[in-house]
Coordinates of C-alpha atoms in Angstrom, one line a residue:
M1 CA -34.7 283.1 -34.1
A2 CA -33.5 280.3 -36.3
D3 CA -34.5 276.5 -35.5
T4 CA -31.7 274.8 -33.6
K5 CA -31.5 271.0 -33.8
V6 CA -29.1 268.8 -31.4
D7 CA -27.5 266.1 -33.1
K8 CA -28.9 263.0 -31.3
W9 CA -25.4 261.3 -31.4
L10 CA -24.1 264.3 -29.6
E11 CA -21.1 263.2 -27.4
G12 CA -20.8 263.8 -23.6
T13 CA -22.0 261.8 -20.3
T14 CA -25.0 264.2 -19.6
Y15 CA -27.0 264.0 -22.7
G16 CA -29.8 261.8 -22.2
P17 CA -30.6 258.9 -19.6
V18 CA -28.5 255.9 -19.4
M19 CA -30.5 252.9 -19.0
K20 CA -29.9 249.4 -17.5
Q21 CA -30.7 246.1 -19.2
T22 CA -34.0 245.8 -17.3
D23 CA -35.2 249.4 -17.9
L24 CA -34.7 248.5 -21.8
Y25 CA -36.6 245.3 -21.6
L26 CA -39.3 247.0 -19.2
L27 CA -39.7 249.8 -21.7
G28 CA -39.5 247.6 -24.8
A29 CA -36.8 249.8 -26.2
A30 CA -35.0 248.8 -29.4
L31 CA -31.4 249.9 -29.7
T32 CA -30.3 251.9 -32.7
I33 CA -26.6 251.3 -33.4
N34 CA -24.4 254.7 -34.0
P35 CA -24.3 255.1 -37.9
I36 CA -20.2 255.5 -37.1
L37 CA -20.2 251.8 -35.8
S38 CA -22.7 250.4 -38.4
G39 CA -21.1 251.9 -41.5
D40 CA -23.9 253.6 -42.5
H41 CA -22.4 257.5 -41.7
P42 CA -22.2 259.2 -44.9
D43 CA -19.0 261.2 -44.1
V44 CA -17.0 258.9 -41.7
K45 CA -15.8 255.5 -42.1
I46 CA -13.6 253.7 -39.6
S47 CA -11.2 251.3 -40.1
F48 CA -10.2 248.9 -37.2
N49 CA -6.8 247.1 -37.2
V50 CA -7.6 243.7 -35.4
A51 CA -3.7 243.1 -34.6
S52 CA -2.9 246.5 -33.1
G53 CA -6.1 247.9 -32.0
E54 CA -5.6 251.1 -34.0
I55 CA -8.7 253.0 -35.1
A56 CA -8.6 255.4 -38.3
A57 CA -11.4 257.6 -39.6
T58 CA -11.9 258.5 -42.8
N59 CA -14.1 260.6 -45.3
P60 CA -15.5 257.7 -47.8
K61 CA -16.0 260.5 -50.5
T62 CA -12.5 262.0 -50.6
D63 CA -10.6 259.4 -48.5
E64 CA -9.2 262.4 -46.3
E65 CA -8.2 261.1 -43.0
L66 CA -10.4 262.4 -40.2
E67 CA -9.4 263.1 -36.6
W68 CA -10.9 260.2 -34.4
A69 CA -11.4 262.0 -31.2
P70 CA -14.5 264.0 -31.8
F71 CA -16.5 260.6 -32.3
Q72 CA -15.1 258.4 -29.6
E73 CA -17.4 259.8 -26.7
Q74 CA -20.7 259.6 -28.6
P75 CA -23.2 257.0 -27.5
A76 CA -22.8 253.7 -29.1
V77 CA -26.3 253.0 -29.3
L78 CA -29.7 254.9 -28.4
P79 CA -31.2 254.6 -25.8
R80 CA -28.0 255.0 -24.2
C81 CA -27.3 251.9 -22.0
T82 CA -24.8 250.7 -19.3
T83 CA -24.2 247.2 -20.8
L84 CA -23.9 245.9 -24.6
Y85 CA -23.6 242.1 -25.7
I86 CA -22.2 242.1 -29.2
L87 CA -22.5 238.8 -31.2
C88 CA -20.8 238.2 -34.4
K89 CA -20.6 235.6 -36.8
Q90 CA -16.8 235.8 -37.1
T91 CA -16.1 235.0 -33.3
P92 CA -17.6 232.0 -31.4
W93 CA -18.3 234.2 -28.3
C94 CA -19.9 237.3 -27.5
I95 CA -18.3 240.5 -26.6
H96 CA -19.5 242.0 -23.4
V97 CA -19.1 245.9 -23.0
E98 CA -19.9 247.8 -20.0
N99 CA -19.6 251.2 -18.7
R100 CA -21.8 252.6 -15.8
T101 CA -22.0 256.2 -17.4
G102 CA -23.1 254.6 -20.5
V103 CA -21.4 252.9 -23.6
T104 CA -19.6 255.1 -26.2
V105 CA -17.9 254.5 -29.2
K106 CA -14.7 254.6 -27.5
V107 CA -15.4 252.1 -24.7
R108 CA -17.1 249.8 -27.4
T109 CA -13.9 249.6 -29.8
D110 CA -11.6 249.5 -27.0
L111 CA -13.3 246.6 -25.0
G112 CA -14.2 244.9 -28.3
W113 CA -10.6 244.8 -29.3
H114 CA -9.5 243.2 -25.9
H115 CA -11.9 240.4 -26.5
L116 CA -10.3 239.7 -29.9

């Protein structure tokens, strides 16, 4: 039987525990940002239109447009959490993102756009 490895950014609400802020603090857990959001993914680059809220995904190697849907339900950070506060040098406020089933890439981009 071949070794099967599960991608840690697997989409879905039943993958891994969803932690609250207190749990993360007590465990001393450091959050890892999904490479799609941080821009570090080798095969996917997302472009976000601040004016319209439209998001496009492309392959940076070939400039081929990719379907955005498969990436939307991936967790925004690991460990999965219910609340994120995003601080950014370009805005004078913090962006609060919350979802009781876990903050996903889609929730982060949708709610983040509404704050802009």
